[in-house]
N, CA, C and O atoms as a Tinker XYZ file with bonds, in Angstrom:
   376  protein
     1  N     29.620000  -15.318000   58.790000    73     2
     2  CA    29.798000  -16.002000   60.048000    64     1     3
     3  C     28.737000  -15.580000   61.064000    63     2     4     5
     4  O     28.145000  -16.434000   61.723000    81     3
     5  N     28.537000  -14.530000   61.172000    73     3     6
     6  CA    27.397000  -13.817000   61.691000    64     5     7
     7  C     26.175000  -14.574000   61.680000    63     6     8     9
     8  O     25.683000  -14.620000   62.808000    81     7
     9  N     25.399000  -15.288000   60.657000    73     7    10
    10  CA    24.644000  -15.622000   60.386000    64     9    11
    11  C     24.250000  -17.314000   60.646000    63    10    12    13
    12  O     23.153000  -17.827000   60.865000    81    11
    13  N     25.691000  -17.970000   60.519000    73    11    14
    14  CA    26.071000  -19.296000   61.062000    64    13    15
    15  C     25.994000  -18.988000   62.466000    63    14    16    17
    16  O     25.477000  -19.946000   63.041000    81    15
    17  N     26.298000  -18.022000   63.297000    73    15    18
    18  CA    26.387000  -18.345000   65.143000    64    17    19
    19  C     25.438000  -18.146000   65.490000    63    18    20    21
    20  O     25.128000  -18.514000   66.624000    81    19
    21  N     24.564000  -17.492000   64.698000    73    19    22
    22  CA    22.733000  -16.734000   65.299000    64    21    23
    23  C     22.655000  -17.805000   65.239000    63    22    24    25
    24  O     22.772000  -18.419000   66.299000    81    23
    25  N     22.367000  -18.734000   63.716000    73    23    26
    26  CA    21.332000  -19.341000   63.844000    64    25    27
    27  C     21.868000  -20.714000   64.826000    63    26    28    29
    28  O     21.237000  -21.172000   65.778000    81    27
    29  N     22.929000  -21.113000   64.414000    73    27    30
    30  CA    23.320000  -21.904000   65.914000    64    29    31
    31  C     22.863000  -21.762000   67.076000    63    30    32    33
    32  O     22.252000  -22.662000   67.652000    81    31
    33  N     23.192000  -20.128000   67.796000    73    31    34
    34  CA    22.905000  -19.529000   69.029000    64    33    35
    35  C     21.324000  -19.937000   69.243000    63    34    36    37
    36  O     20.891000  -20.368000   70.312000    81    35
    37  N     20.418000  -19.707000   67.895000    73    35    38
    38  CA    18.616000  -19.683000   68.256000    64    37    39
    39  C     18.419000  -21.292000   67.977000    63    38    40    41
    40  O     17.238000  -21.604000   67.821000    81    39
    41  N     19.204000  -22.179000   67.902000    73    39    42
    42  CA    19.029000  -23.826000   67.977000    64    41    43
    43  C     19.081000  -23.787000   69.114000    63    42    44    45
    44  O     18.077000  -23.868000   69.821000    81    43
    45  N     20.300000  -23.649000   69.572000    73    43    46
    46  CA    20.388000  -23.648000   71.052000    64    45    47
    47  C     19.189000  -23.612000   72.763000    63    46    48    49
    48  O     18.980000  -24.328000   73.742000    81    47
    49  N     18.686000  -22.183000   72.151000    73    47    50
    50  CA    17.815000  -21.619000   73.177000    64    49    51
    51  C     16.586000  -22.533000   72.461000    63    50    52    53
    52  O     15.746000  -22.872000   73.295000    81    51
    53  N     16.346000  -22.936000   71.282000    73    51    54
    54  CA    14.902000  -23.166000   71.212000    64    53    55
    55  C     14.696000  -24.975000   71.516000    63    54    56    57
    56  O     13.594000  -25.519000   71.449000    81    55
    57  N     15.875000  -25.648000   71.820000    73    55    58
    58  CA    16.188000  -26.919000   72.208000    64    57    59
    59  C     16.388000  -26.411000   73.804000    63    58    60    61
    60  O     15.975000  -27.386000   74.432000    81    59
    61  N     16.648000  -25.777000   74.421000    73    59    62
    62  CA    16.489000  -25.684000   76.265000    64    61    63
    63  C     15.312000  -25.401000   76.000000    63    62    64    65
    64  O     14.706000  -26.457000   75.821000    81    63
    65  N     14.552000  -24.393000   75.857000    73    63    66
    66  CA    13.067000  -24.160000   75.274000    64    65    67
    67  C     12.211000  -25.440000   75.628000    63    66    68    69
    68  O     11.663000  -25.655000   76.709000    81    67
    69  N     12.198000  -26.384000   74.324000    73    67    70
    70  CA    11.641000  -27.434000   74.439000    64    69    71
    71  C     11.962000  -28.842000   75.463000    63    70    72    73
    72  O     11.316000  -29.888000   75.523000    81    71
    73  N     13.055000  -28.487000   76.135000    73    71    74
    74  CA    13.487000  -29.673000   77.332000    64    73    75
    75  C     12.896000  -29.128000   78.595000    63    74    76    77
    76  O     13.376000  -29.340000   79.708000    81    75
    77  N     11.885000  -28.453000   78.371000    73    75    78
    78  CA    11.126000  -27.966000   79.591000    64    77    79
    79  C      9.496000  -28.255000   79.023000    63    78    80    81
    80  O      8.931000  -27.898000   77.989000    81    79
    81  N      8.961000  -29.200000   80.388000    73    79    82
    82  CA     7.778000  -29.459000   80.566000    64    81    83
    83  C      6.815000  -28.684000   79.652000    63    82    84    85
    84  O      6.146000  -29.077000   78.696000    81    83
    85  N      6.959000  -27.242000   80.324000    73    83    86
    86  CA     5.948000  -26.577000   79.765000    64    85    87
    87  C      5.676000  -26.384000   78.588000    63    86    88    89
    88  O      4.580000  -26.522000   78.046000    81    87
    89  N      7.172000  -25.882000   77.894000    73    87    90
    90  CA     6.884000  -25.808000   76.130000    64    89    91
    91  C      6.964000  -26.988000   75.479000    63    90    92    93
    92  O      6.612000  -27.080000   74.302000    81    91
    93  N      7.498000  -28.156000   76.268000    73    91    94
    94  CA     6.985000  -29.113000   75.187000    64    93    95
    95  C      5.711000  -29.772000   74.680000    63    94    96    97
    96  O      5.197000  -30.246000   73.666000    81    95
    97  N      5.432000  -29.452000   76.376000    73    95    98
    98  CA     3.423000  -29.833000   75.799000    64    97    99
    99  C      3.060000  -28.525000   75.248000    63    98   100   101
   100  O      2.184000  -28.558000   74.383000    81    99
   101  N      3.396000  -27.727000   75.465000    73    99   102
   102  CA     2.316000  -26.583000   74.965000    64   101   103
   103  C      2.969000  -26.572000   73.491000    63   102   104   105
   104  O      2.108000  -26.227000   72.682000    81   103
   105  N      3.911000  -26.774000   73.025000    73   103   106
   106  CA     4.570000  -26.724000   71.359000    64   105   107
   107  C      4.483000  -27.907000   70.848000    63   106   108   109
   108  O      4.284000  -28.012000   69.638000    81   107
   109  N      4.602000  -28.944000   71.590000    73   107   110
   110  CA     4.611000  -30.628000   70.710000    64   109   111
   111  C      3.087000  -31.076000   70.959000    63   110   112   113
   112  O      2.385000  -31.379000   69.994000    81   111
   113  N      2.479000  -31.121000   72.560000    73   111   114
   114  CA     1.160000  -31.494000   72.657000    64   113   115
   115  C      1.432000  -32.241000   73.747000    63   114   116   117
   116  O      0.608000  -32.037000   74.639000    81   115
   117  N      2.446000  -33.194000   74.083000    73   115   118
   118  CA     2.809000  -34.303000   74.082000    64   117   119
   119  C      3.640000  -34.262000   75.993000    63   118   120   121
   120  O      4.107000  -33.228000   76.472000    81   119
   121  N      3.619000  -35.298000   76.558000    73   119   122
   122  CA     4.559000  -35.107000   77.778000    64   121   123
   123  C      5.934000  -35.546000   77.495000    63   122   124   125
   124  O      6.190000  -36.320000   76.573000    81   123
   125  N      6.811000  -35.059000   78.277000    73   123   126
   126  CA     8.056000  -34.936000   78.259000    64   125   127
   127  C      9.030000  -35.874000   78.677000    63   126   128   129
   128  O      9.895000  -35.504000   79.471000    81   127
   129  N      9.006000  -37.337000   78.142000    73   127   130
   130  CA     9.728000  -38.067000   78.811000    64   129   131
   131  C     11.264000  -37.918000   78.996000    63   130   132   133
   132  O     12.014000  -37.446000   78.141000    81   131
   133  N     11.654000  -38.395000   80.263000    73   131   134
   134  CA    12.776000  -38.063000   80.688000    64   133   135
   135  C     14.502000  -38.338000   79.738000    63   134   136   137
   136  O     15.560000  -37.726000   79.596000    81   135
   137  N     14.014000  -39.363000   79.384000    73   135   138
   138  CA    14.649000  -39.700000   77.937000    64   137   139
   139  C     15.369000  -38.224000   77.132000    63   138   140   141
   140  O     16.413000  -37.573000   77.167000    81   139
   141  N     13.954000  -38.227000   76.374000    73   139   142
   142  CA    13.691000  -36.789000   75.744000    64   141   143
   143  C     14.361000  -35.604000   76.146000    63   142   144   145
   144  O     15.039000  -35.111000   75.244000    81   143
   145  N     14.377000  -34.962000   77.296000    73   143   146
   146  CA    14.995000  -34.401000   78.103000    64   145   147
   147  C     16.178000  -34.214000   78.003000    63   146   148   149
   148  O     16.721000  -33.145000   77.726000    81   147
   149  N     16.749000  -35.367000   78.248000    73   147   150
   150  CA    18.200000  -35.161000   78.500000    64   149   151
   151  C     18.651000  -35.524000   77.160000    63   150   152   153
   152  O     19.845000  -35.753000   77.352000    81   151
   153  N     18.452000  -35.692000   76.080000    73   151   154
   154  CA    18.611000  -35.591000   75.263000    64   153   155
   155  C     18.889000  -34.179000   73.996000    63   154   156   157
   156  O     19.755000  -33.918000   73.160000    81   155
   157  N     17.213000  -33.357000   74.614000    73   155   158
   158  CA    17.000000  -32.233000   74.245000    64   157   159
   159  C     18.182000  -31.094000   74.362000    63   158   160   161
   160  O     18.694000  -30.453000   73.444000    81   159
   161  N     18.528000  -31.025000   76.124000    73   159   162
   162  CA    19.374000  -30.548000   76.861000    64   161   163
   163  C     20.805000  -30.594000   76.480000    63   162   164   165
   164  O     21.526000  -29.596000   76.487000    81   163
   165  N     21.406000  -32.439000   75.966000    73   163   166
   166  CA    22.511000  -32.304000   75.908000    64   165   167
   167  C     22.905000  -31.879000   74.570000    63   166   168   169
   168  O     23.998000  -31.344000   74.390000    81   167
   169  N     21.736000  -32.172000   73.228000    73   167   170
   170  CA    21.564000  -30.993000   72.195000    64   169   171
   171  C     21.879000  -29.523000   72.288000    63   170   172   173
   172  O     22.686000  -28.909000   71.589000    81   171
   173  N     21.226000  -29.116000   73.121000    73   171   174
   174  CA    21.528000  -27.751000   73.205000    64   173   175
   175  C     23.371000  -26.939000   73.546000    63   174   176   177
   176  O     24.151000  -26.120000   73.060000    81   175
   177  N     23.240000  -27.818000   74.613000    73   175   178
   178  CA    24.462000  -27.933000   74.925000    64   177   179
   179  C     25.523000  -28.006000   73.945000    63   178   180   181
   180  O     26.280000  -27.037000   73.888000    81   179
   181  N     25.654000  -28.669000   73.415000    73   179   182
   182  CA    26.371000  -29.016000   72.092000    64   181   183
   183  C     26.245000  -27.644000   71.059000    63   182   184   185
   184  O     27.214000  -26.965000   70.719000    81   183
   185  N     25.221000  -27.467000   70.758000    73   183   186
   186  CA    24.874000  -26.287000   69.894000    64   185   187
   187  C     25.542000  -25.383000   70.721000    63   186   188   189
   188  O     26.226000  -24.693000   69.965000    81   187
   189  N     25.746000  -24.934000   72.156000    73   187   190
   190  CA    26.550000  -23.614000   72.728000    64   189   191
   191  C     27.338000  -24.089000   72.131000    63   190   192   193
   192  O     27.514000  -23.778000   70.953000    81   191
   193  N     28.176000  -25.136000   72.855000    73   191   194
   194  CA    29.904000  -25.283000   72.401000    64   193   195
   195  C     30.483000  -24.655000   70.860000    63   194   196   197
   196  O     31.217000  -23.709000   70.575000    81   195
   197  N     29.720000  -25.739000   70.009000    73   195   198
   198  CA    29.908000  -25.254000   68.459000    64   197   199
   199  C     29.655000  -24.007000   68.283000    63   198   200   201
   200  O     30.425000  -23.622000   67.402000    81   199
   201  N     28.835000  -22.943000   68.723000    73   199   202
   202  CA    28.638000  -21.337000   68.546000    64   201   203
   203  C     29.838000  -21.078000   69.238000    63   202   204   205
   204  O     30.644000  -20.596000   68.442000    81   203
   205  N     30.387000  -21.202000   70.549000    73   203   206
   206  CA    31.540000  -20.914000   70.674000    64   205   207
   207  C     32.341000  -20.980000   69.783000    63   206   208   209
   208  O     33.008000  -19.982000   69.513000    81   207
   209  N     32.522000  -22.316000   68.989000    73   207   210
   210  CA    33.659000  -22.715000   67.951000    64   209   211
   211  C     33.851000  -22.157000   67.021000    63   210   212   213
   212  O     34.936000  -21.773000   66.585000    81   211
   213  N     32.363000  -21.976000   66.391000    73   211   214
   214  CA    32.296000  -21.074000   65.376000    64   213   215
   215  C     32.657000  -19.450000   65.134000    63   214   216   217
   216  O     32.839000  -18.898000   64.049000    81   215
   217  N     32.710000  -18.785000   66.632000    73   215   218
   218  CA    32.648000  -17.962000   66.785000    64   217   219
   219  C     33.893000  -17.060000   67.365000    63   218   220   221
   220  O     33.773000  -15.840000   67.473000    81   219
   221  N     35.146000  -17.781000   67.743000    73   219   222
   222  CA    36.232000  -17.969000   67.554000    64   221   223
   223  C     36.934000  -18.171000   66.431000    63   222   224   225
   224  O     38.043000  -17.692000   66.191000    81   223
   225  N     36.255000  -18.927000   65.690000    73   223   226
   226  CA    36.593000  -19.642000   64.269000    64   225   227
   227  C     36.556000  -17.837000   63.485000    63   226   228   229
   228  O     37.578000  -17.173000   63.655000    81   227
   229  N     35.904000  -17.474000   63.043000    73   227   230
   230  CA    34.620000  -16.114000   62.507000    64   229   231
   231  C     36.040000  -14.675000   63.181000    63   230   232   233
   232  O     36.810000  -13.934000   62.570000    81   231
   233  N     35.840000  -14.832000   64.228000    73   231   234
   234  CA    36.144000  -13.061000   64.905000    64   233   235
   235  C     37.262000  -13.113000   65.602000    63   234   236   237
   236  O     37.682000  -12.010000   65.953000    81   235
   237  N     38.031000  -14.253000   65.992000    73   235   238
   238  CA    39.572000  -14.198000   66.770000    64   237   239
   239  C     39.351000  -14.753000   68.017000    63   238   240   241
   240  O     38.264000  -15.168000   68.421000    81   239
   241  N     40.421000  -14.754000   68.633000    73   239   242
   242  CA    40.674000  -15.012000   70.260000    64   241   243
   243  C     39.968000  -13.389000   71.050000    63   242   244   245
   244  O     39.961000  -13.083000   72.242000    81   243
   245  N     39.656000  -12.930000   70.350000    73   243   246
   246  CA    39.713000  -11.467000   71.220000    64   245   247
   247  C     37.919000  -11.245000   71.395000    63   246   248   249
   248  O     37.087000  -11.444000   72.281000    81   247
   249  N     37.925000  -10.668000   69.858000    73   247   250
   250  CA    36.757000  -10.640000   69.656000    64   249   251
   251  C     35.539000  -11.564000   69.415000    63   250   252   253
   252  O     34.471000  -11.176000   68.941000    81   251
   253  N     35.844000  -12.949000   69.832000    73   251   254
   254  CA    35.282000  -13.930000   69.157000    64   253   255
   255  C     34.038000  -14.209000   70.486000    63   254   256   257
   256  O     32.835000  -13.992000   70.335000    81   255
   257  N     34.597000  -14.662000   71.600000    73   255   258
   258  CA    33.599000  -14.729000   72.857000    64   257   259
   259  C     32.714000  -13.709000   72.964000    63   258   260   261
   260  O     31.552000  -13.919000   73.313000    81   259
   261  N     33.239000  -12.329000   72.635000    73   259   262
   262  CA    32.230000  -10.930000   72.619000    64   261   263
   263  C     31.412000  -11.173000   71.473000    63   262   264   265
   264  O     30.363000  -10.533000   71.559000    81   263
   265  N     31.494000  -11.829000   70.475000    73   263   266
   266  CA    30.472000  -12.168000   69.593000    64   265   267
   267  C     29.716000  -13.291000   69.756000    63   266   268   269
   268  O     28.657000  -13.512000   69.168000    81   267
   269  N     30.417000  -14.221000   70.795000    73   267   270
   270  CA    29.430000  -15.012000   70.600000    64   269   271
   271  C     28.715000  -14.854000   72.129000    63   270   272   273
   272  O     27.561000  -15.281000   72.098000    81   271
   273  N     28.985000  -14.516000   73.014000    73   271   274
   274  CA    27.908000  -13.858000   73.597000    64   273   275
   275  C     26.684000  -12.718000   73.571000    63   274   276   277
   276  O     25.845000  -12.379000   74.406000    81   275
   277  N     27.011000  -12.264000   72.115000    73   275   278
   278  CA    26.328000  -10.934000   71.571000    64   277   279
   279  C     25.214000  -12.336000   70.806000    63   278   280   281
   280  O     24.035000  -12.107000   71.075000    81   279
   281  N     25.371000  -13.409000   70.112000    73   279   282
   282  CA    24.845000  -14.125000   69.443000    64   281   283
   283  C     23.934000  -14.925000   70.350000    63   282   284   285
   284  O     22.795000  -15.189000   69.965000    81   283
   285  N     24.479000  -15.425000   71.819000    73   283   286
   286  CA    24.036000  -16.356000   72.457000    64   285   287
   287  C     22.697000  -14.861000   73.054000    63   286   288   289
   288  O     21.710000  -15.278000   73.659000    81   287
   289  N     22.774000  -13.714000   72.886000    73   287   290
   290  CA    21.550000  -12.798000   73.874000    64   289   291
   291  C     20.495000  -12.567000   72.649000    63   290   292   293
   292  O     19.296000  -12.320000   72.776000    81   291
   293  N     21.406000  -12.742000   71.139000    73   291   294
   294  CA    20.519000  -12.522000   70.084000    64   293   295
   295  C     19.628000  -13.833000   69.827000    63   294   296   297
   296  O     18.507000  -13.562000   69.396000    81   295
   297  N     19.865000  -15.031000   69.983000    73   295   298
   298  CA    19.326000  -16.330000   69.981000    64   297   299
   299  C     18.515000  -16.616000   71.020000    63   298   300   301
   300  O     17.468000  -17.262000   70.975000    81   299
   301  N     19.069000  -16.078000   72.033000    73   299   302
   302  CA    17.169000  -16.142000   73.267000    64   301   303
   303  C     16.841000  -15.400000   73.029000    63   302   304   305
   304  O     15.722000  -15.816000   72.730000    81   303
   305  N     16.787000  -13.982000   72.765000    73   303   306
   306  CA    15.615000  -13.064000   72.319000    64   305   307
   307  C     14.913000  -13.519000   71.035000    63   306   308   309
   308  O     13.693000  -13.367000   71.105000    81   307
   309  N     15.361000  -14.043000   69.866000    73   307   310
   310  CA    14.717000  -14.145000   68.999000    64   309   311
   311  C     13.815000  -15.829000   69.628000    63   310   312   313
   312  O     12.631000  -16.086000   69.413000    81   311
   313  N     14.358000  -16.323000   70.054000    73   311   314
   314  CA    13.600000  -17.979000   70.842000    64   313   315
   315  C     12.517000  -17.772000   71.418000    63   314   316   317
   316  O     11.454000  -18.379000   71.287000    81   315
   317  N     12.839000  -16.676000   72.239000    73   315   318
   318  CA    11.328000  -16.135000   72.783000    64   317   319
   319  C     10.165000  -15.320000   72.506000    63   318   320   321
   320  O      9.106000  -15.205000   73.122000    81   319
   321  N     10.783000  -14.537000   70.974000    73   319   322
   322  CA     9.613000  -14.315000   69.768000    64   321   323
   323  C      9.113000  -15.444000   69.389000    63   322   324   325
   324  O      7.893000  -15.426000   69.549000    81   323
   325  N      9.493000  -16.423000   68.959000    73   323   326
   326  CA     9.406000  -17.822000   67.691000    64   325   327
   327  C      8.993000  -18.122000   68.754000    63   326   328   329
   328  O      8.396000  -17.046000   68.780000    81   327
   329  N      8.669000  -18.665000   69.898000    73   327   330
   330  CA     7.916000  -19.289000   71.016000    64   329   331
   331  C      6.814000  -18.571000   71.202000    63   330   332   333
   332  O      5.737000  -19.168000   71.178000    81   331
   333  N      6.848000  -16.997000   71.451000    73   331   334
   334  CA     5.401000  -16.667000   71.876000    64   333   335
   335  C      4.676000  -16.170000   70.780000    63   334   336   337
   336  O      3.617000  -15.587000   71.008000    81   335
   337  N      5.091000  -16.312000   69.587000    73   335   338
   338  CA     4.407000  -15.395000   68.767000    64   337   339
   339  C      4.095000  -16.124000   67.325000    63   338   340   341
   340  O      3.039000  -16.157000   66.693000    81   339
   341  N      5.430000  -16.721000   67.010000    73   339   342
   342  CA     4.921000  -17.625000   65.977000    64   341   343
   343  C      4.680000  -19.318000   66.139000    63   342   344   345
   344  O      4.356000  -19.953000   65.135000    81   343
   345  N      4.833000  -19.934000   67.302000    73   343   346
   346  CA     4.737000  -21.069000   67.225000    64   345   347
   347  C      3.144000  -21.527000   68.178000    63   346   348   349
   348  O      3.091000  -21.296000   69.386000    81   347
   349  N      1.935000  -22.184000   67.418000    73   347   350
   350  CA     1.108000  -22.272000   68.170000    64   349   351
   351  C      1.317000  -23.159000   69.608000    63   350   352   353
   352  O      2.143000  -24.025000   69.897000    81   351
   353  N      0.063000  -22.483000   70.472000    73   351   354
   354  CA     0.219000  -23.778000   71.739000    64   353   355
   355  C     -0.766000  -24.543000   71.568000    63   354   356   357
   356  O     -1.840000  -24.183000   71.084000    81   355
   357  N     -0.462000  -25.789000   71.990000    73   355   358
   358  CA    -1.280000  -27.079000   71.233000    64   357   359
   359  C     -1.783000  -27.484000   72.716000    63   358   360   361
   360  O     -2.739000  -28.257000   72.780000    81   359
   361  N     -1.178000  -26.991000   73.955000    73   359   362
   362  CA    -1.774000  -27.555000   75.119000    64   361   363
   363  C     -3.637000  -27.338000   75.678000    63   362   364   365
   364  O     -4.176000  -28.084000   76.495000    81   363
   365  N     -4.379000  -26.057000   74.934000    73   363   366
   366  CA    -5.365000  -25.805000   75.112000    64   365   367
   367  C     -5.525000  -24.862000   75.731000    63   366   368   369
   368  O     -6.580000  -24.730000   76.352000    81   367
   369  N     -4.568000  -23.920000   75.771000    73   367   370
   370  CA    -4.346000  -22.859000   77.002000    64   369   371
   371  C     -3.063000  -22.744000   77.641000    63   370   372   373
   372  O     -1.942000  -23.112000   77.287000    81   371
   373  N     -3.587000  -22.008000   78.906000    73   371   374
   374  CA    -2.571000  -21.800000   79.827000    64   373   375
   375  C     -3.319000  -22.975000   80.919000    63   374   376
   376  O     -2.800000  -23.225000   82.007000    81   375
């Protein structure tokens, strides 16, 4: 279960990630239509909920939110490796 909420949790952050201007041109190339956006966003969104679900589902009423907030700090930290380190920027710079 552990392994189902990470990687949920790092969908999550790396879909808010990309519903922002900056990383989407600098990771896709491309501008960010508004469309896109709220799309991206309400993706992500969705991906919290279900890590919640899952994560309740996995560890209890008790322990389950303490895990999945342990998952949701492990999924932006790892989002913001896989963003600065392994994913090129295609924008040409800063």
């Amino acid at each position: 279960m552990i392994a189902a909420t990470f990687a949920v949790a790092l969908a999550s952050f790396l879909l808010f990630a990309l519903a922002t201007d900056r990383q989407h041109r600098a990771r896709l190339g491309q501008a960010l239509p508004a469309r896109r956006r709220t799309l991206l966003r309400g993706g992500a969104w969705a991906c919290v909920a279900i890590d919640f679900a899952l994560a309740r589902l996995g560890w209890g009423g008790v322990f389950g939110p303490v895990g999945w907030m342990a998952m949701l700090m492990a999924g932006a930290a790892a989002s913001f490796i896989v963003l600065n380190f392994f994913l090129p920027d295609r924008s040409g710079g800063r």
